Structure formats: structure tokens, C-alpha cells
Amino acid sequence: MEPLLSAVGIRKVFPGVVALDGVSFDVRRGEVHGLLGENGAGKSTLIAILYGVYMPDGGEIYINGRRTLIKSPRHAAGLGISVISQHFALVDTLTVEENLKLSGIDVETAVKIGRELGVEIPLDKYVGELAVGEKQRVEIVKALARKSEILLMDEPTALLSPREVKALLSIVRRLAEMGKAVVFVTHKIKEAVEAADRITVLRRGRRVNTYERPFDEGVLLEAMFQGVVQRRVSKSSSIGDVIYRAEDLSGERVRRATVEVRRGELVAVLGVAGNGQEELMALLSGFKKPRGGRLIINGEDVTGRPFSEFLRRGVAYLPEDRGRALAKELSVLDNFKIRCIQGCMEKLAKAKEVLDIDFPSPSTRAAALSGGNQQKLLLARELWLVKPYVLVASYPTRGLDVDTAERFYALAKSAVKGGAVVSMEDVEEAVERADRIYVISRGEIAASFTPPFDVDEIAEAMTT
Amino acid sequence: MRLVQRQSPSPLHYVAAFLGSLATVILIVFALTGDLAVTARALATVDAGYLFRVFVVIGVVSLSGVVSYRAGLWNIGQEGQAIVGALAAISADNAAEAVMSAALAAAGWTLIPAALRVAPGVNEAVTTFLMSLAAVSAARYFVEGPLKDPAKKGFIATVEAPYMEPALAAVLLAGVLAGVVLLYRTRVGLTMRLLSSGEEVVRYAGKPPKLYIAATLGLSGILAGIGGAVEIMTRDAGRYMTLQQVSTGFGLYGISAAWLGGLHPLGATAASLYIAWLYQVAVNLKVAGLPALVANALVGTAMAWGLAGYVMYKYKVVWR
């Protein structure tokens, strides 16, 4: 079958970086084509080129066999191309129906498409009240209502709960059955294998290969990382006394949460997104003052003390929103200096080497770094440099490729002197990494688990 | 057309902005005079002493802008703070005391918008601007009241401010410049700059953001106040304030220099010399019989170019 969209020899160069180097890729009608690669592989750049955000420096794009110059996102939309990403073009303060009207979409058509897709459109609900998965489904329906034939899905599962991921993957398959050409960008091998008909692997701006069903996960992993990554299942061998304890901690959404961390322990807080994890992490780190309850570090009550006091006691906090922790308008060096006192240039150079952070110079603005590199910079500063006593991290591996996630866990093990409490949404990751798991649901600690873990039991606790 | 943020900001755009401003000024002057020889004379005639004095004043006030805007705080009330500084200088006995009084008075004056920003969260751009209007009224009260010189019969003016040697003013500018440059090498300076990324980042750094907002606005006000004191004290004659001559316009000129200088202390100081030259050109035009407000127009174009330079420094234009 002739490809609906075909990109041939695409090249894109940013100052100091070859983002794409002669990448060829095509997607057919009725096909889901997975685009797999680690952070910085060039997936998002390729999507941006196919959607007219960037002009390629080389190569050609064909739609229905005709050479096409995609000049802008508007032009791409006119050509029947839509993007579904982690960022939604929806107004939170309007209802779904109002949002559809705002986008010039006939509401009845949208409802009909939703029905065909097996998706209910909650017309009367305000977008701000919707779960991430629901917002995404509205975006998909919007794209179909605009008669898009090519759907570019850029890391669509990044913010979804396990249940929502399953639902999305079945929608993706349904889209292909409807004759749409779907490009599914991900760094998660399992998702690509489940959803795609073909998978193209990118690595450092180059196409490694395109694979057809049946897929071999080992081959895909090898293609993504050239065999440099080995997943390590690392459990702490010796668990010590309780060094950090939160008793009946309450906030705006969190209610009477009790969490404890023992020396040498990695504790996971697991839950479906939007159940109060982010606030719990902010409360545990001392970044936010609790409405009730107590926080005890090494037997001393530190409840309500300023965040600086928590920092002084060796608490490091990695928030979900990196904008809280990085001054994106300032340079990489200035950001590093937030915690570094002396010899910062040398230490930054060393951190760059150890954590493989990609930035052209210390004076580069933090905003110019990719998301993965911003996260690495944060890890370098808060873990590698500070070597905290207690680490409180909110989704530290979200959006990271396997390699960077491995680096995080290795660093958490080697640099954290006391213990760590980390919020996660992937049950398998928690089971693999944690010494103890707390499940949070509707702001409350619904259950806690110690090894040996039962995945089904934990997953059930997450959804109660 | 759209603006795309640059990966690495390009300082060359400030040079382009400067050249653009220069070209605009030459065109305006030529348009006003309609004569090449008069234009050349207006642009080339310079009173070195006068230019130097204006440069020092604008230089100090521009650093007030740098301190504030680099922290993402919109102090646009330099004019009012300079007036308050000048009033404090008038009431002092000597130059050193005048500088100290100006700093204290301007700090107190700026702490009002700072407190309104910190506590109820009122935007400082609004309050500092309104405080400038209040400063004019306050100054008129002092001119007619507590600071009125009874010796000036039939002429309502204040007593004279102490004299400051231009050389001493230059030392003061150098000191303030060195102070700001050094400040940015300290953790306090870094924290002030962190403010431009939001209060959360400052708190994340373990510092109290509200304190830093107040301190930064206060410091910005102090510098503008010192600028006002230097302005009145370095005059050859007439070191007093009258009801008609309260506001000097140097607040606006300082803001323009700060932006044209890329919000960098050294850049702002260099830009201050250029703005001072513009002021000289405006004086030359006035001597040639053109309206006095030409000065504001010329500086206004420089400020527009400065802002354009700032935008182009951070963003690039994509024509599609």
C-alpha cells in the first residue's frame, strides 16, 4: 500500500546540535506506526517538522505521493494532519461543548464521532474538571471532526494512569481500523509493541531501523540504546531505623497521610494522577506547610518550619513541575549555583560528564535544554551535588527514557544518605524499585505494601 | 510571523538596536532642521562638562532600572524616587549627608509600593508610577512649605542643595556600578535574579521571596534617589527646586538606558553616555529654536529601540 505520508532524508540542525540526520519514515492509511527512541533521539523534532512547526534543513515530505512543503501548523491542519500531545488546546474554564464550539466544531458531529470511537464526550463538564485521559479523548475527537487523516500522537501516554493508557491504546487501534494513519511517538517499548503495526527506532537523530510485527522487545531495546542500558533491579540489602516520619499529614487535598522512611529505603507513593500525590510530596519535603499533622526527621519535630530548615537538614525535593526548581531564564551555571557554593564551574563540568547532560556551554539558558536534560540538571544539582539525607521526588522518571531513569535510580542509591520517598504511577516500576509502597487514593493513604509485592493487589488498591 | 525563543540569546542585537536608535535620531534631527549643516552642528556640538554631568546622573538611575528589571520587578517610578532623593539632598548640609539622606528617603518612599506588592499583591508597576505623581505633589508642598527659601523674595523656590564636585559624582557612579556588578556575583544577587523566574523558585532556593522583593525594590529606589540627589547637587547654579521645575525627566532617561544597555550594569552605563548625548543634542536643538520636548522624543525612540533589542536578544522572528 502506498504511504499516506512519507518523509525522506529529513535533516534538521539546531545551533550546535544535529537533531535529525537524514531520517526517512512513512505511515500508511489504516496503520499505527510507532516512533520509538530515548530522549533527544529526534522524535519530537520529526513530529514538529511533519506538523509545520519547523522547516526541515534537508529532505522531502510527500502526502499521497505528492511532494509537499508544510509551511505552518495551520497549513498542516489544512492538509489533514493533527497533533495530539501532552499539551491540550482546551480552555479549562469552559465546558467541553463550549470548547468544541470555540474550535468551530459541530457538537453533534463530535458526539457521533465519539460514539464511533467508543468514547463518551462529557459535553456539560468543565474541561478543568476532566481527567487527563478525558481531555485527550476530546482532542482526538476534535481532530477527527476536522477530518484529519493523519494523527501525530507525541508521547500521548506520558500523563496517563495505567487504566487510561490501556483505554488510549485501544482507541489508537480503533483509529487505525477507521482508516486513519497514526504516528505514535513513545519511549516506552511495551506501548509501542502493543499499539503499533510497524516501529521505527530513532537514536541520536538517526533512523536505526523499521521493524514489523512480531516485535522482539530485546531487539528494540538494543536498537534504542545500542546495548548500553541494563535494567538493574536494585533493592536495598539493609533497611535501618525510621529516619523520617509524617504523621496524619493534611493539606488541601491530602488527608491524614502517614508515611515513614527507614534508613536505606526507597519508598514509593503510587497512585493514579490527580489523587493528591503532588501535594503530598510538597508537604513531605516541607515546601508546603501542612494544615495538620506532624513531620519528624530523626526524632525531631520540624512541622511548619520554613523550607530552608528542611534544606539545612538535608531534605532534597524534586517537584513534578520543573519550573518550580529551575530558573529557566537564567543560565545552566546560575541554576547550578542555587545549591553550589564553591568551584561551581568545575563541579558543573564534572556533573555534565557523569550524568551526560547535553548543553553547549554553562551560559546556555536552562529553557534551551530539552526536558530530559533539564531533569538531569536538576538531578545533578539536588542529588549528585548536594548528596541529601532524605530525597522527596515527585514523578522523577516521568517522561524520561530508560537510560535516564536508570541514572536517576543509580544516583538515588549512591547519593542519598538516608532514604527516599518517590511518587510514581507505574505499578511495575514501583514493584521493581521500591522497598515499600504506599498507595494514595483521593488524598488518603489507602494501603501500604512491603515485599513480596502482589501487582494485582496494588493495582486494585490504586483504583478503589 | 511569530517570535521563537532563541536557544542562546544574541547580544549582537543590542548593537543593532543602538545603531537603529542612532539612525532614527539622525533622521529625526534632519527632519526637524531640514538642513545638513544645522543637523551636523546639532549632533556634533558637545559641552563636555554638561554631558558628563548628565551621564553620571542617568548612569546611576539606569542602574536602578537594571536592579529592578533583572529581578522581573517593574519599578517605573524612578522619576518620583529621584524627586524624593533631590528633596532629601536639599535638606542636607553637605554632599555626603545628602547622599545618605537621599538613599534613606527614597528607600522609605519605595517601600510603600514594595509593601503593597508583598502583602496584598498589588502590581508594583501601577504603584511606583502613581507614587511618581504623588512625589510631584509632595515636592511642591516642600517647595512652598518646609524647604522654602525665605531669602528668595517673590520667587518660590527651595533652599539650595549642597554642591557636589563632578569628579566626586563620577566616583559615586563608579562605586554604584562596581557595587551592582559585585552584587550579581554574590548569592544575594543570584537570588534577586532568581526572582525573575518567579517567587516559587526563590523559595525553592531556600530564600524568603517577599523579603527579596522588598529588598530589590528598595535598592532600586535607593539608586534612583541617589541619582536625583546627584542631579541637583552637580548643577553649576540653581541647585534648588521650584514649583515649575520639580520633575527633571532623568527617571525616564535612566529606564531607557537600562533597556538599551541590555539590563547589564556595564551595558546600561555605556547606554547612559549615549542617552546623555541625546540630551545634549536636544539642548542644541532647543538653542536652535526647536521645542524643548524634543529631548523626550529622542529618548523615547531610544527606549523603543532598547526594548526592541531586548526582544530580539531573546527571540528570533520566523516569517511563516
PDB file of C-alpha atoms in Angstrom, chain A residues 52-55 71 287 307-308 311 317 323-325 327 329-330 334 337-341 365 368 381-382, chain B residues 2 4-9 185 187 190 193-194 196-197 200-207 314 316 318 320:
ATOM      1  CA  GLY A  52       4.924  22.511  10.109  1.00  0.00           C
ATOM      2  CA  VAL A  53       6.355  23.925  13.348  1.00  0.00           C
ATOM      3  CA  TYR A  54       9.898  23.669  11.960  1.00  0.00           C
ATOM      4  CA  MET A  55      11.034  23.716   8.361  1.00  0.00           C
ATOM      5  CA  LYS A  71       4.687  25.721   5.843  1.00  0.00           C
ATOM      6  CA  PHE A 287       7.976  23.036  50.641  1.00  0.00           C
ATOM      7  CA  PHE A 307      11.700  25.132  53.653  1.00  0.00           C
ATOM      8  CA  SER A 308      15.218  26.452  54.265  1.00  0.00           C
ATOM      9  CA  LEU A 311      17.156  22.024  53.185  1.00  0.00           C
ATOM     10  CA  TYR A 317      12.796  17.968  46.817  1.00  0.00           C
ATOM     11  CA  GLY A 323       9.595  25.307  36.633  1.00  0.00           C
ATOM     12  CA  ARG A 324       9.497  25.406  40.440  1.00  0.00           C
ATOM     13  CA  ALA A 325      13.050  24.193  40.736  1.00  0.00           C
ATOM     14  CA  ALA A 327      15.031  29.346  36.794  1.00  0.00           C
ATOM     15  CA  GLU A 329      15.503  32.257  32.069  1.00  0.00           C
ATOM     16  CA  LEU A 330      18.862  32.008  33.811  1.00  0.00           C
ATOM     17  CA  ASP A 334      23.317  30.119  37.590  1.00  0.00           C
ATOM     18  CA  LYS A 337      24.726  27.816  41.761  1.00  0.00           C
ATOM     19  CA  ILE A 338      21.344  27.683  43.511  1.00  0.00           C
ATOM     20  CA  ARG A 339      22.927  24.922  45.608  1.00  0.00           C
ATOM     21  CA  CYS A 340      26.602  25.160  44.678  1.00  0.00           C
ATOM     22  CA  ILE A 341      28.810  27.431  46.766  1.00  0.00           C
ATOM     23  CA  ARG A 365      19.763  29.298  29.244  1.00  0.00           C
ATOM     24  CA  ALA A 368      17.001  25.962  25.885  1.00  0.00           C
ATOM     25  CA  ARG A 381      22.223  19.699  41.488  1.00  0.00           C
ATOM     26  CA  GLU A 382      19.872  18.160  44.025  1.00  0.00           C
TER      27      GLU A 382
ATOM     28  CA  ARG B   2       5.951  34.752  15.014  1.00  0.00           C
ATOM     29  CA  VAL B   4      10.594  31.974  18.643  1.00  0.00           C
ATOM     30  CA  GLN B   5      12.781  31.955  21.750  1.00  0.00           C
ATOM     31  CA  ARG B   6      16.482  31.693  20.935  1.00  0.00           C
ATOM     32  CA  GLN B   7      18.458  28.774  22.329  1.00  0.00           C
ATOM     33  CA  SER B   8      21.337  31.136  23.082  1.00  0.00           C
ATOM     34  CA  PRO B   9      20.483  34.834  23.334  1.00  0.00           C
ATOM     35  CA  ARG B 185      28.404  37.719  41.823  1.00  0.00           C
ATOM     36  CA  ARG B 187      24.285  34.661  46.401  1.00  0.00           C
ATOM     37  CA  LEU B 190      21.746  35.494  42.288  1.00  0.00           C
ATOM     38  CA  ARG B 193      17.844  37.473  39.630  1.00  0.00           C
ATOM     39  CA  LEU B 194      16.016  34.256  40.507  1.00  0.00           C
ATOM     40  CA  SER B 196      12.598  36.949  37.522  1.00  0.00           C
ATOM     41  CA  SER B 197      11.670  33.252  37.293  1.00  0.00           C
ATOM     42  CA  GLU B 200       8.451  29.709  43.854  1.00  0.00           C
ATOM     43  CA  VAL B 201      11.988  29.317  42.520  1.00  0.00           C
ATOM     44  CA  VAL B 202      13.317  31.673  45.185  1.00  0.00           C
ATOM     45  CA  ARG B 203      11.546  29.720  47.873  1.00  0.00           C
ATOM     46  CA  TYR B 204      12.891  26.518  46.367  1.00  0.00           C
ATOM     47  CA  ALA B 205      16.364  28.016  46.689  1.00  0.00           C
ATOM     48  CA  GLY B 206      15.628  28.308  50.399  1.00  0.00           C
ATOM     49  CA  LYS B 207      15.229  32.087  50.473  1.00  0.00           C
ATOM     50  CA  LYS B 314      15.713  36.696  23.435  1.00  0.00           C
ATOM     51  CA  LYS B 316      14.043  35.462  16.676  1.00  0.00           C
ATOM     52  CA  VAL B 318      10.193  33.437  11.993  1.00  0.00           C
ATOM     53  CA  ARG B 320       5.975  31.897   8.287  1.00  0.00           C
TER      54      ARG B 320
END
